[in-house]
Amino acid sequence: MKTMDEIIAFCKRRGFIYQGSEIYGGEAGLYDFGPYGVELLNNIKKAWWRSNVQLKSNYVGLDSAMFKNPKTWVASGHVGGFADPLSECKNCHTRIRVDKELAKINVAADEKMSEKELQEIFDAHKSQIKCPSCGEKTWTEPKMFNLLVKSNLGDFTEQNDAPVYLPGEACQGIYLNYKNIVDTCRVKVPFGVAQIGKAFRNEISPRNFLFRCREFEQADTQYFVRPHENEEPYQKIKQERMDWYVGLGVNPENLRFKQHEHLVFYANDAWDIEYNFPSYGFDELEGIHDRTDYDLTQHMKYSGTDLNYTDPGSGEKYIPWILETSVGLGRMFLTFLCDAYTVERAGDGERVVLKLDPELAPIKAAVFPLLKNKPELVAKAREIYDMLSQKMMCEFDDNGNIGKRYRRQDEIGTPSCVVVDFDTLDETSPNFGTVAVRNRDTMEQVRVKIDELSEILDRLA
Ligand code: ATP
């Protein structure tokens, strides 16, 4: 069975993910995407964008500035209420997130409960909660801790008495631009806006690798509907999001829906798509929220700008209701990577193979000369590599024996390896002008004409 420790070690070893600021000892909750990681990340973003913008005639995209007028975060409720319950070990001062620690001992609690409710539950159970650092079980009273990260953009007083905030979530930029989009883009309700953007949270205990970070990216869609016309599109969006993961190869047995038990006061409904992460078990991958008119009403109140929508046919005026999907890129990355990571028997030994959908694979094709010490094979392989890399991410490799080169590409999920051999150059051979193309999953080879190679590989990816 695969474990998260194995996946973390793999990510470092093969240049997918590095601990942030590692040479300084590492920073909690920060990670860097390495050379293969950034390719996989970008391919996930492209696939998400294609599904949520390109293939949907009534969705448009956006990329809003990270810094926003500070009132944004007051209106959204983040300044007042974007907080997690924190308690500190009386012995070693390690901080824990109370609701998550209670959940670990199967006591239902979440950050949406009132401070008083949480305090009562924590008091009743805190003697069972062991400090993850020193093992003691003595805790301070839980306090709500605001997760917004402050900055000082444009504030030169060094007092920071009027902080601007880094985004606590990416989607606020969509609400701030809703009117611009309605006024300039010929969209009509119902319509959607999609955005990928950074978010920052002062998470009390960043943990579980990419799962809970202090800096991460979110991919959000906000679908604007006429009031009370939310139910049907909500069900459709929920199913579409689930189908998207399955369509890109995630095993449906590792995915499930979970409805929220506690809703924030304005919400109609909220569901998560959960993934069965190795070692961690099922946990939230993506949130799908039916948010009524809360967001636009709040921004209308705080900005003083009329955010009513006027129906172009009937002239009816209303504040649209919003259906939201929100997913962290890190959690998506981990989902696709964990699901694809496979250790299987091959020949006399084992191979690690990343069975990623070709659309997501960091490298689409690797080109090898059969032998390194045959200049004519190397030259032809280089020529093919130069041709293919105009169209797709490719790698050239002539290092080590061919079996090792295959294994290296299997590990990073490259769908096809292209081998230039003696037949390729031998005018008397029926295989003259062809190369061997080896499939990552079946390990079978077919001969392909060099002239057709680019088109065939392009179709695969
Ligand atoms: P959680 O309950 O795990 O803290 P949340 O319900 O607060 O998550 P949202 O605010 O709804 O999460 O954020 C939407 C999505 O952003 C989540 O479904 C998740 O994929 C991602 N996300 C949230 N917090 C983090 C984090 N600290 N690190 C990485 N991804 C995150």
Short mmCIF file of C-alpha atoms and ligand atoms in Angstrom, two decimals:
data_model
loop_
_atom_site.label_atom_id
_atom_site.label_comp_id
_atom_site.label_asym_id
_atom_site.label_seq_id
_atom_site.Cartn_x
_atom_site.Cartn_y
_atom_site.Cartn_z
CA MET A 1 0.00 0.00 0.00
CA LYS A 2 1.35 3.44 -0.87
CA THR A 3 2.03 5.85 1.99
CA MET A 4 2.27 9.62 2.01
CA ASP A 5 5.88 9.40 3.23
CA GLU A 6 6.71 7.40 0.11
CA ILE A 7 4.98 10.01 -2.09
CA ILE A 8 6.78 12.89 -0.32
CA ALA A 9 10.16 11.17 -0.78
CA PHE A 10 9.31 10.50 -4.44
CA CYS A 11 8.35 14.16 -5.00
CA LYS A 12 11.72 15.33 -3.68
CA ARG A 13 13.78 12.65 -5.40
CA ARG A 14 12.26 13.28 -8.84
CA GLY A 15 12.09 17.08 -8.68
CA PHE A 16 8.34 17.52 -8.25
CA ILE A 17 8.14 19.28 -4.85
CA TYR A 18 10.75 20.81 -2.53
CA GLN A 19 10.30 22.14 0.98
CA GLY A 20 10.19 25.97 0.83
CA SER A 21 13.49 27.71 1.81
CA GLU A 22 15.09 24.33 2.41
CA ILE A 23 18.68 25.62 2.55
CA TYR A 24 17.64 27.76 5.54
CA GLY A 25 16.13 24.78 7.31
CA GLY A 26 12.70 24.96 5.64
CA GLU A 27 9.62 27.07 6.37
CA ALA A 28 6.45 25.45 7.69
CA GLY A 29 3.54 25.35 5.24
CA LEU A 30 5.54 26.53 2.22
CA TYR A 31 6.50 24.37 -0.75
CA ASP A 32 8.17 24.96 -4.09
CA PHE A 33 7.26 23.15 -7.30
CA GLY A 34 10.37 21.72 -8.97
CA PRO A 35 10.97 21.23 -12.72
CA TYR A 36 8.56 18.30 -13.17
CA GLY A 37 6.18 19.65 -10.53
CA VAL A 38 5.66 22.93 -12.32
CA GLU A 39 4.90 21.08 -15.57
CA LEU A 40 2.29 18.91 -13.85
CA LEU A 41 0.86 21.94 -12.05
CA ASN A 42 0.58 23.94 -15.28
CA ASN A 43 -1.06 21.01 -17.07
CA ILE A 44 -3.64 20.69 -14.27
CA LYS A 45 -4.36 24.41 -14.55
CA LYS A 46 -4.71 24.13 -18.35
CA ALA A 47 -7.09 21.15 -18.06
CA TRP A 48 -9.16 22.98 -15.40
CA TRP A 49 -9.30 26.15 -17.51
CA ARG A 50 -10.28 24.20 -20.62
CA SER A 51 -13.12 22.52 -18.77
CA ASN A 52 -14.36 25.65 -16.93
CA VAL A 53 -13.80 28.42 -19.47
CA GLN A 54 -12.97 27.15 -22.94
CA LEU A 55 -15.66 24.47 -23.12
CA LYS A 56 -18.40 26.52 -21.42
CA SER A 57 -19.97 29.16 -23.62
CA ASN A 58 -21.40 31.10 -20.64
CA TYR A 59 -18.22 31.23 -18.52
CA VAL A 60 -15.42 33.80 -18.78
CA GLY A 61 -12.01 33.99 -17.13
CA LEU A 62 -10.39 36.57 -14.87
CA ASP A 63 -7.05 37.31 -13.23
CA SER A 64 -7.48 39.94 -10.52
CA ALA A 65 -4.80 41.70 -8.45
CA MET A 66 -3.89 39.93 -5.21
CA PHE A 67 -3.97 43.12 -3.13
CA LYS A 68 -7.39 44.66 -2.77
CA ASN A 69 -8.96 47.57 -1.00
CA PRO A 70 -8.87 46.49 2.69
CA LYS A 71 -12.65 46.99 2.98
CA THR A 72 -12.98 43.92 0.74
CA TRP A 73 -12.01 41.69 3.66
CA VAL A 74 -14.31 43.48 6.09
CA ALA A 75 -17.24 43.10 3.69
CA SER A 76 -16.47 39.44 3.03
CA GLY A 77 -16.49 38.65 6.76
CA HIS A 78 -12.81 37.65 6.86
CA VAL A 79 -11.65 40.43 9.20
CA GLY A 80 -14.42 39.63 11.66
CA GLY A 81 -14.77 35.91 11.37
CA PHE A 82 -12.08 34.11 9.34
CA ALA A 83 -10.65 32.36 12.34
CA ASP A 84 -9.75 28.91 13.57
CA PRO A 85 -9.80 27.80 17.21
CA LEU A 86 -6.29 27.58 18.66
CA SER A 87 -5.01 26.11 21.92
CA GLU A 88 -1.47 25.94 23.23
CA CYS A 89 0.27 23.13 25.11
CA LYS A 90 0.97 24.46 28.62
CA ASN A 91 4.20 22.48 28.76
CA CYS A 92 5.98 23.16 25.43
CA HIS A 93 3.79 25.87 23.81
CA THR A 94 3.04 23.84 20.68
CA ARG A 95 -0.14 25.16 19.07
CA ILE A 96 -2.93 22.96 17.82
CA ARG A 97 -6.07 23.58 15.80
CA VAL A 98 -8.76 22.51 18.25
CA ASP A 99 -11.47 21.39 15.80
CA LYS A 100 -9.06 19.20 13.81
CA GLU A 101 -7.61 17.57 16.95
CA LEU A 102 -11.13 16.86 18.24
CA ALA A 103 -12.04 15.31 14.89
CA LYS A 104 -9.01 12.98 15.23
CA ILE A 105 -10.55 11.47 18.39
CA ASN A 106 -13.92 11.25 16.60
CA VAL A 107 -15.54 14.22 18.33
CA ALA A 108 -17.60 16.23 15.85
CA ALA A 109 -16.41 19.82 15.72
CA ASP A 110 -15.62 22.39 13.07
CA GLU A 111 -14.48 25.98 12.74
CA LYS A 112 -18.02 27.15 11.95
CA MET A 113 -19.21 26.44 15.51
CA SER A 114 -19.38 29.34 17.96
CA GLU A 115 -16.43 29.93 20.29
CA LYS A 116 -18.60 28.95 23.27
CA GLU A 117 -19.77 25.70 21.67
CA LEU A 118 -16.19 24.73 20.83
CA GLN A 119 -14.94 25.64 24.28
CA GLU A 120 -17.50 23.35 25.95
CA ILE A 121 -16.67 20.43 23.67
CA PHE A 122 -12.91 21.02 24.09
CA ASP A 123 -13.21 21.21 27.90
CA ALA A 124 -15.00 17.88 27.93
CA HIS A 125 -12.39 16.10 25.78
CA LYS A 126 -9.07 17.92 26.11
CA SER A 127 -7.67 15.41 28.59
CA GLN A 128 -7.65 12.87 25.71
CA ILE A 129 -5.66 15.09 23.35
CA LYS A 130 -1.91 14.47 23.41
CA CYS A 131 0.49 17.24 22.45
CA PRO A 132 2.08 16.18 19.12
CA SER A 133 5.46 17.51 20.35
CA CYS A 134 5.83 16.55 24.03
CA GLY A 135 2.93 14.15 24.70
CA GLU A 136 1.47 16.20 27.60
CA LYS A 137 -2.28 16.68 27.80
CA THR A 138 -2.60 20.13 29.38
CA TRP A 139 -4.07 22.86 27.21
CA THR A 140 -4.89 26.56 27.38
CA GLU A 141 -8.48 27.75 26.78
CA PRO A 142 -9.19 27.75 23.03
CA LYS A 143 -9.10 31.17 21.34
CA MET A 144 -10.22 32.08 17.86
CA PHE A 145 -7.18 33.03 15.76
CA ASN A 146 -7.67 35.12 12.59
CA LEU A 147 -6.03 33.54 9.55
CA LEU A 148 -5.61 36.65 7.38
CA VAL A 149 -2.00 37.57 6.56
CA LYS A 150 -1.29 41.28 6.90
CA SER A 151 1.00 43.33 4.70
CA ASN A 152 2.02 46.98 4.40
CA LEU A 153 1.48 47.87 0.74
CA GLY A 154 1.54 51.67 0.45
CA ASP A 155 1.83 52.08 4.25
CA PHE A 156 5.10 53.85 5.04
CA THR A 157 4.40 54.63 8.70
CA GLU A 158 5.77 51.27 9.87
CA GLN A 159 2.91 51.11 12.37
CA ASN A 160 0.68 48.99 10.19
CA ASP A 161 -2.43 50.41 11.82
CA ALA A 162 -4.33 50.18 8.53
CA PRO A 163 -3.15 46.84 7.18
CA VAL A 164 -3.80 45.62 3.70
CA TYR A 165 -4.22 41.87 3.52
CA LEU A 166 -2.90 39.20 1.27
CA PRO A 167 -5.88 37.30 -0.16
CA GLY A 168 -7.38 34.83 2.33
CA GLU A 169 -9.16 33.31 -0.66
CA ALA A 170 -8.83 33.98 -4.36
CA CYS A 171 -12.50 34.37 -5.26
CA GLN A 172 -13.06 37.88 -3.85
CA GLY A 173 -11.58 39.34 -7.05
CA ILE A 174 -14.48 37.81 -8.96
CA TYR A 175 -17.07 39.62 -6.80
CA LEU A 176 -15.19 42.91 -7.13
CA ASN A 177 -15.19 42.56 -10.94
CA TYR A 178 -18.70 41.17 -11.36
CA LYS A 179 -20.06 44.58 -12.45
CA ASN A 180 -17.15 45.21 -14.83
CA ILE A 181 -17.76 41.85 -16.46
CA VAL A 182 -21.53 42.39 -16.79
CA ASP A 183 -20.93 45.88 -18.25
CA THR A 184 -18.22 44.89 -20.75
CA CYS A 185 -18.56 41.24 -21.73
CA ARG A 186 -22.11 40.69 -23.01
CA VAL A 187 -22.73 38.02 -20.39
CA LYS A 188 -26.27 37.35 -19.23
CA VAL A 189 -27.40 35.66 -16.01
CA PRO A 190 -26.88 32.75 -15.64
CA PHE A 191 -23.16 33.04 -16.30
CA GLY A 192 -19.93 32.01 -14.61
CA VAL A 193 -16.50 33.52 -13.94
CA ALA A 194 -13.42 31.37 -13.39
CA GLN A 195 -10.15 32.38 -11.80
CA ILE A 196 -6.94 30.80 -10.55
CA GLY A 197 -5.21 32.86 -7.89
CA LYS A 198 -3.01 32.74 -4.81
CA ALA A 199 -4.33 32.57 -1.26
CA PHE A 200 -2.50 33.02 2.03
CA ARG A 201 -3.63 31.79 5.43
CA ASN A 202 -1.90 31.88 8.79
CA GLU A 203 -2.76 28.22 9.33
CA ILE A 204 -2.17 27.29 12.97
CA SER A 205 -0.65 23.95 12.19
CA PRO A 206 0.29 23.59 8.54
CA ARG A 207 0.55 19.86 7.98
CA ASN A 208 0.12 16.97 5.64
CA PHE A 209 2.46 18.18 2.91
CA LEU A 210 0.59 20.15 0.22
CA PHE A 211 -2.73 19.55 1.96
CA ARG A 212 -2.56 22.45 4.41
CA CYS A 213 -0.13 25.21 3.46
CA ARG A 214 0.20 28.87 4.37
CA GLU A 215 0.58 29.91 0.72
CA PHE A 216 -1.35 28.08 -1.97
CA GLU A 217 -3.30 28.58 -5.18
CA GLN A 218 -7.04 28.19 -5.59
CA ALA A 219 -9.06 27.54 -8.72
CA ASP A 220 -12.54 29.03 -8.29
CA THR A 221 -15.70 29.34 -10.32
CA GLN A 222 -18.59 31.57 -9.33
CA TYR A 223 -21.85 30.96 -11.21
CA PHE A 224 -24.35 33.83 -11.04
CA VAL A 225 -28.01 32.76 -11.15
CA ARG A 226 -31.43 34.39 -10.72
CA PRO A 227 -32.56 34.20 -7.06
CA HIS A 228 -34.13 30.81 -6.23
CA GLU A 229 -32.98 29.31 -9.55
CA ASN A 230 -30.06 27.67 -7.79
CA GLU A 231 -31.06 24.06 -7.19
CA GLU A 232 -30.80 22.54 -10.66
CA PRO A 233 -27.50 24.21 -11.67
CA TYR A 234 -26.05 23.40 -8.23
CA GLN A 235 -26.66 19.67 -8.72
CA LYS A 236 -25.29 19.86 -12.26
CA ILE A 237 -22.11 21.69 -11.20
CA LYS A 238 -21.50 19.22 -8.36
CA GLN A 239 -21.70 16.27 -10.72
CA GLU A 240 -19.61 17.96 -13.40
CA ARG A 241 -16.80 18.58 -10.94
CA MET A 242 -16.83 14.96 -9.78
CA ASP A 243 -16.88 13.74 -13.42
CA TRP A 244 -13.91 15.97 -14.25
CA TYR A 245 -11.65 14.14 -11.81
CA VAL A 246 -12.83 10.74 -13.01
CA GLY A 247 -12.44 11.84 -16.66
CA LEU A 248 -8.79 12.63 -15.93
CA GLY A 249 -8.16 9.17 -14.57
CA VAL A 250 -8.79 9.43 -10.81
CA ASN A 251 -10.16 6.15 -9.48
CA PRO A 252 -13.84 6.83 -8.58
CA GLU A 253 -13.46 4.61 -5.50
CA ASN A 254 -11.07 7.19 -4.07
CA LEU A 255 -13.57 10.03 -4.47
CA ARG A 256 -16.79 10.77 -2.61
CA PHE A 257 -19.22 13.60 -1.85
CA LYS A 258 -19.73 14.82 1.69
CA GLN A 259 -22.38 17.31 2.76
CA HIS A 260 -21.45 19.94 5.38
CA GLU A 261 -23.23 19.45 8.70
CA HIS A 262 -22.80 23.05 9.84
CA LEU A 263 -23.57 25.79 7.34
CA VAL A 264 -22.53 29.44 7.65
CA PHE A 265 -25.65 31.52 8.29
CA TYR A 266 -26.13 32.73 4.69
CA ALA A 267 -25.49 29.44 2.86
CA ASN A 268 -28.18 27.24 1.36
CA ASP A 269 -26.08 24.14 0.99
CA ALA A 270 -22.42 23.07 0.93
CA TRP A 271 -20.70 19.87 -0.20
CA ASP A 272 -17.13 18.74 -0.43
CA ILE A 273 -15.58 16.37 -2.91
CA GLU A 274 -13.26 14.26 -0.77
CA TYR A 275 -10.27 12.22 -1.90
CA ASN A 276 -8.87 9.20 -0.11
CA PHE A 277 -5.30 10.48 0.43
CA PRO A 278 -2.71 7.78 1.23
CA SER A 279 -2.03 7.66 5.02
CA TYR A 280 -4.49 10.52 5.70
CA GLY A 281 -7.73 8.93 4.45
CA PHE A 282 -10.73 10.78 2.98
CA ASP A 283 -10.49 14.56 3.33
CA GLU A 284 -11.63 17.70 1.53
CA LEU A 285 -10.35 18.16 -1.99
CA GLU A 286 -12.86 20.71 -3.31
CA GLY A 287 -15.75 22.73 -1.87
CA ILE A 288 -19.01 23.34 -3.78
CA HIS A 289 -21.11 26.02 -2.13
CA ASP A 290 -24.58 27.45 -2.67
CA ARG A 291 -24.01 30.96 -1.25
CA THR A 292 -27.23 32.92 -1.96
CA ASP A 293 -26.74 36.68 -2.55
CA TYR A 294 -24.44 37.17 0.47
CA ASP A 295 -21.22 38.13 -1.35
CA LEU A 296 -22.63 40.72 -3.72
CA THR A 297 -24.96 42.17 -1.07
CA GLN A 298 -22.04 42.67 1.30
CA HIS A 299 -19.85 44.33 -1.33
CA MET A 300 -22.75 46.54 -2.41
CA LYS A 301 -23.19 47.64 1.22
CA TYR A 302 -19.51 48.34 1.91
CA SER A 303 -18.56 49.85 -1.46
CA GLY A 304 -21.74 51.87 -2.02
CA THR A 305 -21.78 50.62 -5.65
CA ASP A 306 -25.06 49.31 -7.01
CA LEU A 307 -24.46 45.64 -7.83
CA ASN A 308 -28.01 44.87 -8.91
CA TYR A 309 -28.34 43.03 -12.19
CA THR A 310 -30.95 44.26 -14.65
CA ASP A 311 -32.46 41.53 -16.80
CA PRO A 312 -32.10 42.79 -20.39
CA GLY A 313 -35.43 41.23 -21.46
CA SER A 314 -37.83 41.90 -18.58
CA GLY A 315 -36.05 44.81 -16.87
CA GLU A 316 -36.27 42.91 -13.56
CA LYS A 317 -33.60 43.97 -11.03
CA TYR A 318 -32.01 41.65 -8.54
CA ILE A 319 -28.79 40.63 -6.81
CA PRO A 320 -27.78 37.29 -8.36
CA TRP A 321 -27.22 34.26 -6.16
CA ILE A 322 -23.87 32.56 -6.41
CA LEU A 323 -22.88 28.91 -6.79
CA GLU A 324 -19.20 28.44 -6.07
CA THR A 325 -16.61 25.76 -6.71
CA SER A 326 -13.26 26.20 -4.97
CA VAL A 327 -10.30 23.88 -4.97
CA GLY A 328 -6.68 24.21 -3.91
CA LEU A 329 -4.19 23.50 -6.70
CA GLY A 330 -1.92 21.74 -4.19
CA ARG A 331 -4.70 19.35 -3.16
CA MET A 332 -5.52 18.69 -6.85
CA PHE A 333 -1.83 18.10 -7.56
CA LEU A 334 -1.63 15.65 -4.66
CA THR A 335 -4.80 13.88 -5.79
CA PHE A 336 -3.62 13.32 -9.37
CA LEU A 337 -0.13 12.37 -8.24
CA CYS A 338 -1.18 9.97 -5.46
CA ASP A 339 -3.77 8.31 -7.67
CA ALA A 340 -1.30 7.83 -10.52
CA TYR A 341 1.60 6.62 -8.35
CA THR A 342 1.92 2.86 -8.87
CA VAL A 343 4.52 0.31 -7.88
CA GLU A 344 4.24 -2.85 -9.97
CA ARG A 345 6.13 -5.93 -11.02
CA ALA A 346 8.16 -5.57 -14.19
CA GLY A 347 10.41 -8.38 -15.46
CA ASP A 348 12.42 -9.67 -12.50
CA GLY A 349 11.95 -6.59 -10.39
CA GLU A 350 9.63 -3.70 -9.66
CA ARG A 351 8.98 -0.42 -11.38
CA VAL A 352 7.48 2.84 -10.16
CA VAL A 353 5.17 4.25 -12.78
CA LEU A 354 3.12 7.43 -12.68
CA LYS A 355 0.00 6.50 -14.62
CA LEU A 356 -1.04 10.07 -15.25
CA ASP A 357 -3.50 10.96 -17.97
CA PRO A 358 -1.26 12.02 -20.91
CA GLU A 359 -2.87 15.48 -20.81
CA LEU A 360 -1.35 15.97 -17.35
CA ALA A 361 2.02 14.26 -17.86
CA PRO A 362 4.94 16.69 -17.27
CA ILE A 363 6.91 15.30 -20.24
CA LYS A 364 4.94 14.06 -23.24
CA ALA A 365 7.72 12.14 -25.00
CA ALA A 366 11.33 11.13 -24.37
CA VAL A 367 13.70 10.52 -27.26
CA PHE A 368 16.61 8.08 -26.98
CA PRO A 369 19.33 6.80 -29.31
CA LEU A 370 19.56 3.04 -28.74
CA LEU A 371 23.28 3.37 -28.05
CA LYS A 372 25.19 6.36 -26.80
CA ASN A 373 28.43 5.55 -28.60
CA LYS A 374 26.95 5.50 -32.12
CA PRO A 375 27.15 9.12 -33.36
CA GLU A 376 24.73 8.51 -36.25
CA LEU A 377 22.02 7.25 -33.85
CA VAL A 378 22.65 10.15 -31.45
CA ALA A 379 22.47 12.71 -34.28
CA LYS A 380 19.18 11.31 -35.61
CA ALA A 381 17.70 11.18 -32.09
CA ARG A 382 18.74 14.82 -31.53
CA GLU A 383 17.10 15.80 -34.82
CA ILE A 384 13.84 14.10 -33.78
CA TYR A 385 14.01 15.67 -30.32
CA ASP A 386 14.47 19.15 -31.88
CA MET A 387 11.47 18.56 -34.12
CA LEU A 388 9.15 17.24 -31.36
CA SER A 389 10.10 19.86 -28.77
CA GLN A 390 8.63 22.54 -31.04
CA LYS A 391 5.26 21.01 -30.26
CA MET A 392 5.41 19.45 -26.79
CA MET A 393 7.54 19.07 -23.66
CA CYS A 394 10.18 16.47 -24.56
CA GLU A 395 13.32 15.07 -23.05
CA PHE A 396 16.45 13.72 -24.70
CA ASP A 397 18.27 11.00 -22.80
CA ASP A 398 21.30 8.94 -23.81
CA ASN A 399 22.54 8.25 -20.30
CA GLY A 400 22.81 4.65 -19.05
CA ASN A 401 21.27 1.54 -20.56
CA ILE A 402 17.93 1.73 -22.27
CA GLY A 403 16.12 -0.16 -19.49
CA LYS A 404 17.19 2.48 -16.94
CA ARG A 405 16.09 5.27 -19.27
CA TYR A 406 12.63 3.68 -19.57
CA ARG A 407 12.38 3.41 -15.77
CA ARG A 408 13.29 7.07 -15.32
CA GLN A 409 10.55 8.11 -17.73
CA ASP A 410 8.00 5.70 -16.20
CA GLU A 411 8.59 7.30 -12.81
CA ILE A 412 7.75 10.79 -14.07
CA GLY A 413 4.78 9.56 -16.11
CA THR A 414 6.04 10.11 -19.67
CA PRO A 415 3.45 8.38 -21.90
CA SER A 416 5.79 7.60 -24.83
CA CYS A 417 9.47 6.83 -25.31
CA VAL A 418 10.83 7.16 -28.84
CA VAL A 419 13.87 5.04 -29.69
CA VAL A 420 16.15 5.57 -32.69
CA ASP A 421 17.79 2.24 -33.54
CA PHE A 422 19.78 0.73 -36.39
CA ASP A 423 16.65 -0.02 -38.46
CA THR A 424 15.78 3.68 -38.40
CA LEU A 425 18.85 4.43 -40.52
CA ASP A 426 19.17 1.20 -42.50
CA GLU A 427 17.88 1.78 -46.02
CA THR A 428 17.65 -1.97 -46.64
CA SER A 429 15.39 -2.58 -43.63
CA PRO A 430 11.58 -2.58 -43.92
CA ASN A 431 11.70 -0.35 -40.81
CA PHE A 432 13.85 2.30 -42.48
CA GLY A 433 12.61 5.81 -41.55
CA THR A 434 10.68 4.55 -38.54
CA VAL A 435 11.31 4.65 -34.80
CA ALA A 436 10.19 2.39 -31.96
CA VAL A 437 7.56 4.01 -29.72
CA ARG A 438 7.15 2.38 -26.34
CA ASN A 439 3.97 2.81 -24.31
CA ARG A 440 4.42 3.65 -20.60
CA ASP A 441 1.56 1.52 -19.28
CA THR A 442 1.66 -1.58 -21.50
CA MET A 443 5.44 -1.36 -22.13
CA GLU A 444 4.65 -2.51 -25.69
CA GLN A 445 6.41 -1.06 -28.73
CA VAL A 446 5.14 -0.14 -32.16
CA ARG A 447 7.02 1.18 -35.18
CA VAL A 448 6.00 4.66 -36.28
CA LYS A 449 7.14 6.60 -39.35
CA ILE A 450 9.20 9.64 -38.35
CA ASP A 451 6.98 11.80 -40.61
CA GLU A 452 3.90 10.79 -38.62
CA LEU A 453 5.46 10.84 -35.18
CA SER A 454 4.61 14.36 -34.14
CA GLU A 455 0.95 14.00 -35.12
CA ILE A 456 0.59 10.63 -33.39
CA LEU A 457 2.21 11.79 -30.14
CA ASP A 458 0.25 15.04 -30.19
CA ARG A 459 -3.00 13.06 -30.39
CA LEU A 460 -1.91 10.96 -27.42
CA ALA A 461 -1.15 14.00 -25.25
P1 ATP B 1 -10.31 23.24 5.49
O1 ATP B 1 -11.61 22.89 6.18
O2 ATP B 1 -9.51 22.05 5.01
O3 ATP B 1 -9.49 24.25 6.24
P2 ATP B 1 -11.77 25.18 4.03
O4 ATP B 1 -13.14 24.59 4.09
O5 ATP B 1 -11.39 26.29 4.92
O6 ATP B 1 -10.69 23.98 4.15
P3 ATP B 1 -12.13 26.75 1.72
O7 ATP B 1 -11.92 28.02 2.42
O8 ATP B 1 -13.51 26.39 1.30
O9 ATP B 1 -11.47 25.57 2.55
O10 ATP B 1 -11.13 26.71 0.49
C1 ATP B 1 -11.44 26.06 -0.72
C2 ATP B 1 -10.38 25.05 -1.09
O11 ATP B 1 -9.08 25.61 -0.95
C3 ATP B 1 -10.38 23.81 -0.20
O12 ATP B 1 -11.33 22.88 -0.66
C4 ATP B 1 -8.96 23.30 -0.42
O13 ATP B 1 -8.85 22.55 -1.61
C5 ATP B 1 -8.16 24.58 -0.57
N1 ATP B 1 -7.51 24.95 0.70
C6 ATP B 1 -8.07 25.58 1.76
N2 ATP B 1 -7.17 25.79 2.72
C7 ATP B 1 -5.98 25.29 2.25
C8 ATP B 1 -4.65 25.24 2.77
N3 ATP B 1 -4.35 25.77 3.94
N4 ATP B 1 -3.69 24.67 2.01
C9 ATP B 1 -3.98 24.15 0.79
N5 ATP B 1 -5.22 24.18 0.25
C10 ATP B 1 -6.20 24.76 0.95
#
